[in-house]
Structures are given as structure tokens and as C-alpha cells.
Short mmCIF file of C-alpha atoms in Angstrom, two decimals:
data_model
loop_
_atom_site.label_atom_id
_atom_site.label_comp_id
_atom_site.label_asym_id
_atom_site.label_seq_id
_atom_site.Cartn_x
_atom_site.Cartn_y
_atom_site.Cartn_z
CA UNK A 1 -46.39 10.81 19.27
CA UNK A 2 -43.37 12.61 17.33
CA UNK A 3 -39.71 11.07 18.31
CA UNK A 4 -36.71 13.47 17.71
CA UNK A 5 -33.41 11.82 17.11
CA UNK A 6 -30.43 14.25 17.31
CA UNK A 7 -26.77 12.56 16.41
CA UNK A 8 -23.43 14.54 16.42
CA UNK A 9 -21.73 13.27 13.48
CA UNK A 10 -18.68 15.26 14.13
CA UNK A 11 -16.97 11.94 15.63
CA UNK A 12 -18.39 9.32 13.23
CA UNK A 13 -17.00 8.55 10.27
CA UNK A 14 -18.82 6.99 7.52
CA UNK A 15 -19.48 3.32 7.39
CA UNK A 16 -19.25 3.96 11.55
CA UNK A 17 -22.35 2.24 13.62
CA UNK A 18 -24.31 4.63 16.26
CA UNK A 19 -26.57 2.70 17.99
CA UNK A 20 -28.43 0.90 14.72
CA UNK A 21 -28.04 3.52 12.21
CA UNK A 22 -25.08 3.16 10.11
CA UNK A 23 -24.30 6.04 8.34
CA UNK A 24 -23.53 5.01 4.14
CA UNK A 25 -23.84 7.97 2.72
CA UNK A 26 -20.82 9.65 0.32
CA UNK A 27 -22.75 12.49 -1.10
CA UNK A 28 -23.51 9.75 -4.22
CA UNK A 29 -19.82 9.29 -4.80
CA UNK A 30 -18.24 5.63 -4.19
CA UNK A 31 -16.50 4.79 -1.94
CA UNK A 32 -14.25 2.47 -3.69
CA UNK A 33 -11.46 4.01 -5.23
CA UNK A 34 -8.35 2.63 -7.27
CA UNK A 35 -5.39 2.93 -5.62
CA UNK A 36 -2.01 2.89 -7.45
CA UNK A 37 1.17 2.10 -5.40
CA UNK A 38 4.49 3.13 -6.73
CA UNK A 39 7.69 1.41 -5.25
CA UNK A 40 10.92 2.66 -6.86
CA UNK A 41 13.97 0.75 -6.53
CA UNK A 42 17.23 2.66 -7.25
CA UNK A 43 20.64 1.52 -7.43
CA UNK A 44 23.09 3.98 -5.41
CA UNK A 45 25.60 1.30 -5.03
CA UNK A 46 28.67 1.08 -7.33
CA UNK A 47 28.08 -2.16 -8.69
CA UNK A 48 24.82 -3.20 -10.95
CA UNK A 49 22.41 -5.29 -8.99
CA UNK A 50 19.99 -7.79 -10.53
CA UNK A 51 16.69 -7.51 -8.24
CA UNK A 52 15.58 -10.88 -6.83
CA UNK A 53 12.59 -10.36 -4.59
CA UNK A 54 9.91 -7.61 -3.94
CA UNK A 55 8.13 -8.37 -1.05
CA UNK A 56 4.79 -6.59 0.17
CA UNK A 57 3.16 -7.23 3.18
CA UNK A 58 0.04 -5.61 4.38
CA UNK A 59 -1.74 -6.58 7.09
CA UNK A 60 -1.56 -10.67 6.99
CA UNK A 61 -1.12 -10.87 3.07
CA UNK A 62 2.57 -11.06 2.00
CA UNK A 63 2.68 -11.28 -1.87
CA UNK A 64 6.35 -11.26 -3.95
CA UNK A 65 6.30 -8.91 -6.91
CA UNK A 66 8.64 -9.91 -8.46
CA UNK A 67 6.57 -10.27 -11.85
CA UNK A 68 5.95 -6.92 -11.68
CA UNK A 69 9.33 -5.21 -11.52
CA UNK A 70 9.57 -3.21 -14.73
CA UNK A 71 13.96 -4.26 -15.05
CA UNK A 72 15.03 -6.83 -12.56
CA UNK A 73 18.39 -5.38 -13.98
CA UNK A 74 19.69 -2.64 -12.21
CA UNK A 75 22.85 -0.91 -13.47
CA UNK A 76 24.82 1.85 -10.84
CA UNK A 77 22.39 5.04 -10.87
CA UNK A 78 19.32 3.70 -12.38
CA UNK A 79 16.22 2.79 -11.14
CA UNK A 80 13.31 0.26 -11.67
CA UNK A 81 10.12 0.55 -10.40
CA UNK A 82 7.23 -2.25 -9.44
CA UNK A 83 3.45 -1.09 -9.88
CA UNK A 84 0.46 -2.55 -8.58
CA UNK A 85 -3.42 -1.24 -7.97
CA UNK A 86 -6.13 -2.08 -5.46
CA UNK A 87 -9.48 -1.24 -4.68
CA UNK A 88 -9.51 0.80 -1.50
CA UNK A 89 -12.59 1.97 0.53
CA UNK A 90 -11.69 5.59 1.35
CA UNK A 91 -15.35 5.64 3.47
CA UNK A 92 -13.73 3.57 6.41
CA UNK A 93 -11.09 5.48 8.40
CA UNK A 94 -8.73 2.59 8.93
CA UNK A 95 -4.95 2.92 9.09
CA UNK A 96 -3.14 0.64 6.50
CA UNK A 97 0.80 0.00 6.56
CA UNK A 98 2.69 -1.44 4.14
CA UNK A 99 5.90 -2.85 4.23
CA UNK A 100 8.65 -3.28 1.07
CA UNK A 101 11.43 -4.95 1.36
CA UNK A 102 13.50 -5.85 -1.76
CA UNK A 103 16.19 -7.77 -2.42
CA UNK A 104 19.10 -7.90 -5.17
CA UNK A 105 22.02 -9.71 -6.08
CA UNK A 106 25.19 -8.46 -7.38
CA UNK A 107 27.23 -10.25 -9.94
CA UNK A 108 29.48 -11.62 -7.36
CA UNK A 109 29.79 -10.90 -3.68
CA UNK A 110 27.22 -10.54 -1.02
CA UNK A 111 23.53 -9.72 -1.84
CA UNK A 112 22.04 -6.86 -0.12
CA UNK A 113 18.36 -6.19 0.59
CA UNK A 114 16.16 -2.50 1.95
CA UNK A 115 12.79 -2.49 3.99
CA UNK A 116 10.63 0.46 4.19
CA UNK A 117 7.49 1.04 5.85
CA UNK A 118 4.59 3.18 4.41
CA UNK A 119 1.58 3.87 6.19
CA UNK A 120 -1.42 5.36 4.00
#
């Protein structure tokens, strides 16, 4: 008795299920792959700005990163940036967004705060 089993992997991705084969190949190259995310805070007000929170939330995890901010003092015109790496699995085809928001506080007056979404 010979069996022939034909599968159209045009629509799977890898890591996908079809039927009970689950396909884990990567042509020998992992799947896990360091992922360095970048967030630059800039100052384009006219007064300096002392950041006070960097907040990340992906998914259900909200972490402050805060201890990661390179200057937490921001003078008119610069810039500061906060750094941070994570393992991602580039073999599952899932949508990730991330959101930023940061806050800062002037010497005196009202603090301000910007969100941004990213979506990798």
C-alpha cells in the first residue's frame, strides 16, 4: 500500500498546524532572533523637560523604562533615547503592537506627555 500526501504550503506559515503535521522547519536557521527597539524622545518644546515615565505596553505586559532612558534630562532640541532587546520568534506570523507613551516634567508649569503606536 503506498499513501501520497500532497500539502500546499503556499498559505501556511511556519510553526502553522495542517491537520497533525506542524511544519518547524527554517532551512537550519533559528527562529529566535534579538530584537532591538529604539524609542527616541526629543524635546521640540522651548523649555527643557526632565523625563518622568516611559511606558511600554505590549500585548498585556506594561513595563516603565524609566531605568533605561539614556538622560532623563532633556534640554530644548535634544534628544534622549531608551533601549531595550527581546527575543522574538520571526517563524510565527503574529502581529505585535507596541505602545510608548512618555511623560516629562518641566521645571515649572504643566507636565506634558506623547503616545505612539508601533506595530512590527
Amino acid at each position: 500500500v503506498e499513501q501520497t500526501l500532497v500539502i500546499d504550503t503556499t498559505a501556511l506559515n511556519l510553526k502553522d498546524t495542517f491537520g497533525s503535521i506542524q511544519l518547524e522547519g527554517c532551512d537550519e536557521q533559528s527562529c529566535l532572533i534579538p530584537i532591538t527597539y529604539t524609542y527616541n524622545i526629543a524635546n521640540i518644546g522651548d523649555t527643557p523637560m526632565e523625563v518622568t515615565t516611559v511606558m511600554r505596553t505590549r500585548g498585556t505586559s506594561m513595563v516603565d523604562l524609566i531605568g533605561i532612558v539614556e538622560d532623563r534630562n532633556v534640554e530644548v532640541g535634544e534628544s534622549t533615547v531608551a533601549k531595550e532587546t527581546e527575543v522574538l520568534d520571526v517563524c510565527v506570523n503574529v502581529d505585535e503592537e507596541t505602545r510608548i507613551r512618555v511623560e516629562a516634567d518641566p521645571p515649572q508649569g504643566i507636565p506634558c506627555f506623547s503616545e505612539d503606536d508601533y506595530e512590527l
